[in-house]
mmCIF file of N, CA, C and O in Angstrom:
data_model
loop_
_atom_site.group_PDB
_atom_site.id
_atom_site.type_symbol
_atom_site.label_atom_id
_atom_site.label_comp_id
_atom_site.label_asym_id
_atom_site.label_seq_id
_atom_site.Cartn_x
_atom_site.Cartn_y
_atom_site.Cartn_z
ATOM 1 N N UNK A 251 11.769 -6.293 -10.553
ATOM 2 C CA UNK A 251 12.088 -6.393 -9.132
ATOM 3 C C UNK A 251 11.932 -5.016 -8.490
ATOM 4 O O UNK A 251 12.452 -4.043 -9.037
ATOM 5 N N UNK A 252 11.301 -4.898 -7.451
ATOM 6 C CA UNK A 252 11.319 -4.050 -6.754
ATOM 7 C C UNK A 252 12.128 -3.468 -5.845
ATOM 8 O O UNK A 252 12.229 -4.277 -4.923
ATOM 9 N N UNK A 253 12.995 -2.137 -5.519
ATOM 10 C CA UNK A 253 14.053 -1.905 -4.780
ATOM 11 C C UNK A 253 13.502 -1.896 -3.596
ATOM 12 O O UNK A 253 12.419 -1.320 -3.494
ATOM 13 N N UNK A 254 13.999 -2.419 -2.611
ATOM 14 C CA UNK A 254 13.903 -2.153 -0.790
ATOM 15 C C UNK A 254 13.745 -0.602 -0.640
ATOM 16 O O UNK A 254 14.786 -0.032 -0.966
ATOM 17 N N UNK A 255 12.763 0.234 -0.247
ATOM 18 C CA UNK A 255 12.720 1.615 0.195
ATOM 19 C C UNK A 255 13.749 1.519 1.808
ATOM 20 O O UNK A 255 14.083 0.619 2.579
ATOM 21 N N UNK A 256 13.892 2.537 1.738
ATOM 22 C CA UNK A 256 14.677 2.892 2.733
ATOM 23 C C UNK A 256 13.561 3.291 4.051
ATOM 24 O O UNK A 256 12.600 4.046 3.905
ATOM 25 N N UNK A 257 13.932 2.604 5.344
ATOM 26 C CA UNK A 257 13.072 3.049 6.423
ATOM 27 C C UNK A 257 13.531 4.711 6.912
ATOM 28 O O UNK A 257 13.057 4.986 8.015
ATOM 29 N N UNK A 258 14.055 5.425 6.516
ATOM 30 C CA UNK A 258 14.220 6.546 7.141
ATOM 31 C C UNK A 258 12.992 7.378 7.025
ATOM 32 O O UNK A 258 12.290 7.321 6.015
ATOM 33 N N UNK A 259 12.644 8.351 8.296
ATOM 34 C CA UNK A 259 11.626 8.588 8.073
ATOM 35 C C UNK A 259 12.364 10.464 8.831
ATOM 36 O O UNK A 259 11.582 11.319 9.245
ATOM 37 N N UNK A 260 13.426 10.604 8.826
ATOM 38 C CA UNK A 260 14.327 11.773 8.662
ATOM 39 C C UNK A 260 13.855 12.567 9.973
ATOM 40 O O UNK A 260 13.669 13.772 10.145
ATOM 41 N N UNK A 261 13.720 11.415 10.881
ATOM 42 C CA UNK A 261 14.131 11.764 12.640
ATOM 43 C C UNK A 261 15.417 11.090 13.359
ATOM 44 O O UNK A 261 15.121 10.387 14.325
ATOM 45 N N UNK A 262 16.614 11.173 13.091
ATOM 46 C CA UNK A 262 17.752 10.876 12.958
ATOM 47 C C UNK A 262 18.250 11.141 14.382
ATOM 48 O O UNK A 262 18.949 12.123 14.631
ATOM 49 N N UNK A 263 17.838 10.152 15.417
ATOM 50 C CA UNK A 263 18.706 9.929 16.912
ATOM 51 C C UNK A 263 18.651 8.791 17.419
ATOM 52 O O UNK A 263 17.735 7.996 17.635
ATOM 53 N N UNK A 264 19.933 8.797 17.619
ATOM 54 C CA UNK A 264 20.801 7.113 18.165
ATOM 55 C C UNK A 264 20.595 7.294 19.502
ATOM 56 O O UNK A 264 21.024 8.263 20.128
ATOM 57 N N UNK A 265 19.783 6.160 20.087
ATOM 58 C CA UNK A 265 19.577 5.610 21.209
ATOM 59 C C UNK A 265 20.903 5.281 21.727
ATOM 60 O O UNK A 265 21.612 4.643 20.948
ATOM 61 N N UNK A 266 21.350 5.546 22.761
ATOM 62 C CA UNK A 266 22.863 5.532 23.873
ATOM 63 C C UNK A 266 23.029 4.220 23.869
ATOM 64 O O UNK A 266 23.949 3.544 23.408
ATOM 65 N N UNK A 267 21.366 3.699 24.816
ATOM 66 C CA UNK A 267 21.345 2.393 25.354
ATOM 67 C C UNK A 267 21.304 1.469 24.222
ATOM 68 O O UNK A 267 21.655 0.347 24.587
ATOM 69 N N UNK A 268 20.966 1.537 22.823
ATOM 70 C CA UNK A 268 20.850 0.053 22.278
ATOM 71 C C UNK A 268 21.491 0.525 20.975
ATOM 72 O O UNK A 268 21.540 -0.452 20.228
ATOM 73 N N UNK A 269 22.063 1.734 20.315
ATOM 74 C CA UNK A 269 22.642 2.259 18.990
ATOM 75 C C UNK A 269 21.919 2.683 18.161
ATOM 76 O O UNK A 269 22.449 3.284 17.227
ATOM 77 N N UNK A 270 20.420 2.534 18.180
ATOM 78 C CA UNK A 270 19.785 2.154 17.054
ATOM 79 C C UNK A 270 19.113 3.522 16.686
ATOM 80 O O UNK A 270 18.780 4.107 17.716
ATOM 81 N N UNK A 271 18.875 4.065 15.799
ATOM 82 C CA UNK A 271 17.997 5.577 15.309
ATOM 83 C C UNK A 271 16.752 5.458 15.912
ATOM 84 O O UNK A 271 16.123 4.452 15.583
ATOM 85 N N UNK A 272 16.361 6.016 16.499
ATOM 86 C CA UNK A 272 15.104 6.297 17.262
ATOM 87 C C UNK A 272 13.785 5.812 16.444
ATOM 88 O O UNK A 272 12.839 5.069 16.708
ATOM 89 N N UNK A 273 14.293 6.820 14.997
ATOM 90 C CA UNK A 273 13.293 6.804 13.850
ATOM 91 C C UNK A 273 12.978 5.404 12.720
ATOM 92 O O UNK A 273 12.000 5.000 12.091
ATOM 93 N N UNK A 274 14.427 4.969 12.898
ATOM 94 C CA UNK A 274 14.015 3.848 12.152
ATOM 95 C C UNK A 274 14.488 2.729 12.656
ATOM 96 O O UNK A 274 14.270 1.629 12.148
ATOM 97 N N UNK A 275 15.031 2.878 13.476
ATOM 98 C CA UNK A 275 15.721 1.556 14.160
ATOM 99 C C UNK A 275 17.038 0.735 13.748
ATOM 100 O O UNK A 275 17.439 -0.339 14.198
ATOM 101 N N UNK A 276 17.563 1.518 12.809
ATOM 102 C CA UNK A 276 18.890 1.013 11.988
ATOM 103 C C UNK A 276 19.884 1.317 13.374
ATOM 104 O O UNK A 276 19.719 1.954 14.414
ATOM 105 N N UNK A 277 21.320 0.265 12.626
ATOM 106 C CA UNK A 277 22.359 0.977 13.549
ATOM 107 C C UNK A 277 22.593 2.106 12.318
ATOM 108 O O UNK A 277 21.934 2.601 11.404
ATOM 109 N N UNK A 278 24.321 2.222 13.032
ATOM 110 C CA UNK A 278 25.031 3.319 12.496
ATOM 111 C C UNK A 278 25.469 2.417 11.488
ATOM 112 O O UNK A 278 24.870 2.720 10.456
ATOM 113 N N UNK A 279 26.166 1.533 11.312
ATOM 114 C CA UNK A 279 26.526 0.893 10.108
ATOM 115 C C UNK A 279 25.298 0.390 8.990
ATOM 116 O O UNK A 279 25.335 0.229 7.771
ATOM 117 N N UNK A 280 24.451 0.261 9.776
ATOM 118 C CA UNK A 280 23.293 -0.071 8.653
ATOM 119 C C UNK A 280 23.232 1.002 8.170
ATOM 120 O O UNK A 280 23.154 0.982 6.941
ATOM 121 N N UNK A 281 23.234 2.365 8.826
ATOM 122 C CA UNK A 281 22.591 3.877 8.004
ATOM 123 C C UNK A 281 23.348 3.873 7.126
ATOM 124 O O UNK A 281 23.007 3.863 5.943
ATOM 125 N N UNK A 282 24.856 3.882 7.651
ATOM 126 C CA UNK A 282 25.940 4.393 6.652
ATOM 127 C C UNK A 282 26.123 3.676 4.711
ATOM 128 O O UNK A 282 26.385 4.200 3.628
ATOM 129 N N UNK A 283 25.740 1.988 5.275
ATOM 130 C CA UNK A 283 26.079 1.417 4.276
ATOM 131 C C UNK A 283 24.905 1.217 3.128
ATOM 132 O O UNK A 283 25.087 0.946 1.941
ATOM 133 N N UNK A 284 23.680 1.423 3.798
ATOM 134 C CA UNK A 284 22.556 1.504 3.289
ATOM 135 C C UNK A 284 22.399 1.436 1.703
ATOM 136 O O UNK A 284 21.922 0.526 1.024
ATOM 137 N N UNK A 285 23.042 2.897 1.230
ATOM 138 C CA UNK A 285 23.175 2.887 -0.176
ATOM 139 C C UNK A 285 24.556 1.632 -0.868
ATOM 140 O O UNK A 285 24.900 1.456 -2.037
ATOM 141 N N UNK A 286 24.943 1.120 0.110
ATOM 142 C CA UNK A 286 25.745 -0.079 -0.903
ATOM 143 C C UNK A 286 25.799 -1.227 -0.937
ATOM 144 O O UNK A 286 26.582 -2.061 -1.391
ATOM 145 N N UNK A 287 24.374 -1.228 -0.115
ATOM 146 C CA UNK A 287 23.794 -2.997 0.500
ATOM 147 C C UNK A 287 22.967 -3.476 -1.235
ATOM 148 O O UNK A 287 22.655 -2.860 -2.254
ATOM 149 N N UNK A 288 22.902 -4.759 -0.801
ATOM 150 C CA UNK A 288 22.357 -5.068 -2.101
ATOM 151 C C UNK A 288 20.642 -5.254 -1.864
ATOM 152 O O UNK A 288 20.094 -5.342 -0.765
ATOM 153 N N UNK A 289 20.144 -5.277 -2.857
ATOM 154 C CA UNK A 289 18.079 -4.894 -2.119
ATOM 155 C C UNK A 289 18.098 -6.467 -1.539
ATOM 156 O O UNK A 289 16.900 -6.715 -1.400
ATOM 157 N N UNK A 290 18.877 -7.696 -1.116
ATOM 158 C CA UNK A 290 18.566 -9.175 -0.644
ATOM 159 C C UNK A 290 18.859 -8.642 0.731
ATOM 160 O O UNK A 290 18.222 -9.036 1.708
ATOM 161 N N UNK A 291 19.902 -7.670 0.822
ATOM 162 C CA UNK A 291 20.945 -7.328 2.250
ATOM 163 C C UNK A 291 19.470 -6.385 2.804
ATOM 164 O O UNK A 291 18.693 -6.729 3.695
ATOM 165 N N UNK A 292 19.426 -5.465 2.184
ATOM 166 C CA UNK A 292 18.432 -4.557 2.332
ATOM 167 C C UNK A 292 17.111 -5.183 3.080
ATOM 168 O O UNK A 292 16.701 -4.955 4.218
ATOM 169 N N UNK A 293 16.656 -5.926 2.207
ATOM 170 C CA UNK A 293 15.385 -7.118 3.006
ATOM 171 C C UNK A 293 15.668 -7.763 4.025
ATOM 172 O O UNK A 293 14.834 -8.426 4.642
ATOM 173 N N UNK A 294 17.007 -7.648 4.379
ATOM 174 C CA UNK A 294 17.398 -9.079 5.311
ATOM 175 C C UNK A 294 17.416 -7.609 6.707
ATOM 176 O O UNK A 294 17.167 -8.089 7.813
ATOM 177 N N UNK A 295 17.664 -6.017 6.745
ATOM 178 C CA UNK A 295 17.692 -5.210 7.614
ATOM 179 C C UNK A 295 16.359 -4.991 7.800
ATOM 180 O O UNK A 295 15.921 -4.927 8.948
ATOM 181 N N UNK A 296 15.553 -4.851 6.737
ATOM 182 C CA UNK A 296 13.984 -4.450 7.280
ATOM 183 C C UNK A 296 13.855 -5.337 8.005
ATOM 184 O O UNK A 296 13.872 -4.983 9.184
ATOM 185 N N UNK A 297 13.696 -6.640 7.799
ATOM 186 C CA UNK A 297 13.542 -7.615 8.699
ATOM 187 C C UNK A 297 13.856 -7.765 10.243
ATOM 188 O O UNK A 297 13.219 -8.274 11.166
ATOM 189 N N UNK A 298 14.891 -7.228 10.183
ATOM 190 C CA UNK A 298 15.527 -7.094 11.646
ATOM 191 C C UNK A 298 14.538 -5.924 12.495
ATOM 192 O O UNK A 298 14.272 -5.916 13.697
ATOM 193 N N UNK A 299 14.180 -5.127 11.618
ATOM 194 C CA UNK A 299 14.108 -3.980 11.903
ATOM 195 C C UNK A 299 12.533 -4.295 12.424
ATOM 196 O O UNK A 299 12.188 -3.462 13.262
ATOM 197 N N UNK A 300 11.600 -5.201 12.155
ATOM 198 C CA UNK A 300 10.553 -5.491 13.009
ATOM 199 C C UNK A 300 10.429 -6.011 14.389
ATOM 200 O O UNK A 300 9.717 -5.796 15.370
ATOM 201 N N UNK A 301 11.548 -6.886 14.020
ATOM 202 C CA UNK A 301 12.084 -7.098 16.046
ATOM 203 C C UNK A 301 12.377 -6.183 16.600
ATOM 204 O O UNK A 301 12.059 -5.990 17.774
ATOM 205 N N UNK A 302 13.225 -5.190 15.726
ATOM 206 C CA UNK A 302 13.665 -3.903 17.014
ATOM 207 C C UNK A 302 12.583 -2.928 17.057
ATOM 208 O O UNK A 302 12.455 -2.525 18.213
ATOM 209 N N UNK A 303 11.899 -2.483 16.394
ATOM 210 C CA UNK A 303 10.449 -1.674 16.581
ATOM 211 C C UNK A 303 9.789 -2.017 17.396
ATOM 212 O O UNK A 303 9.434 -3.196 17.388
ATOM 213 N N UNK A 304 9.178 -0.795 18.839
ATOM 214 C CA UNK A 304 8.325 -1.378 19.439
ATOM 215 C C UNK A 304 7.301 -1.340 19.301
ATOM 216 O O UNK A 304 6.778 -0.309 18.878
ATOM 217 N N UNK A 305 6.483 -2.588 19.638
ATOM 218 C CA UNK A 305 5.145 -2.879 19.079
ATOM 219 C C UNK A 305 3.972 -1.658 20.061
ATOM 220 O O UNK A 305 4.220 -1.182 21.169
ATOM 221 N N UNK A 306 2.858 -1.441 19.306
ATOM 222 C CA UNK A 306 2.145 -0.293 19.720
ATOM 223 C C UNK A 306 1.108 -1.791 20.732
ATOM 224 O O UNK A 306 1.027 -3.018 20.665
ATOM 225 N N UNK A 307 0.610 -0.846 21.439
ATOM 226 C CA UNK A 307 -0.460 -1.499 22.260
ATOM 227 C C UNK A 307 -1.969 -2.153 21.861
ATOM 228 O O UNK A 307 -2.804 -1.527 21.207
ATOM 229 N N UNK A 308 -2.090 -2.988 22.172
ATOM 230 C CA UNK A 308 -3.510 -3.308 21.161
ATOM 231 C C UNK A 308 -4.714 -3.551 22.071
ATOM 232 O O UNK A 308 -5.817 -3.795 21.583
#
């Protein structure tokens, strides 16, 4: 099994308006707990984490 990598990409600022790290789009509780999520929990935040990313222009 493969572990969930972590989206940090170690540009670390929380948006006012929506909580979320600029850089990766986590909240603050996702950052914090990160290391004690399980890799199912872990998959289930990346996931989220494509809705909150904004999409580039095509």
């Amino acid at each position: 099994m493969i572990t969930a990598p972590s989206p940090c990409i170690n540009w670390c600022d929380i948006n006012p308006d929506n909580g979320f790290c600029r850089g990766c789009y986590r909240s603050l509780p996702e950052i914090a707990n990160w290391s004690e999520l399980s890799n199912s929990d872990k998959l289930e935040v990346l996931e989220k984490l494509k809705a909150r990313k904004p999409q580039a222009p095509q």
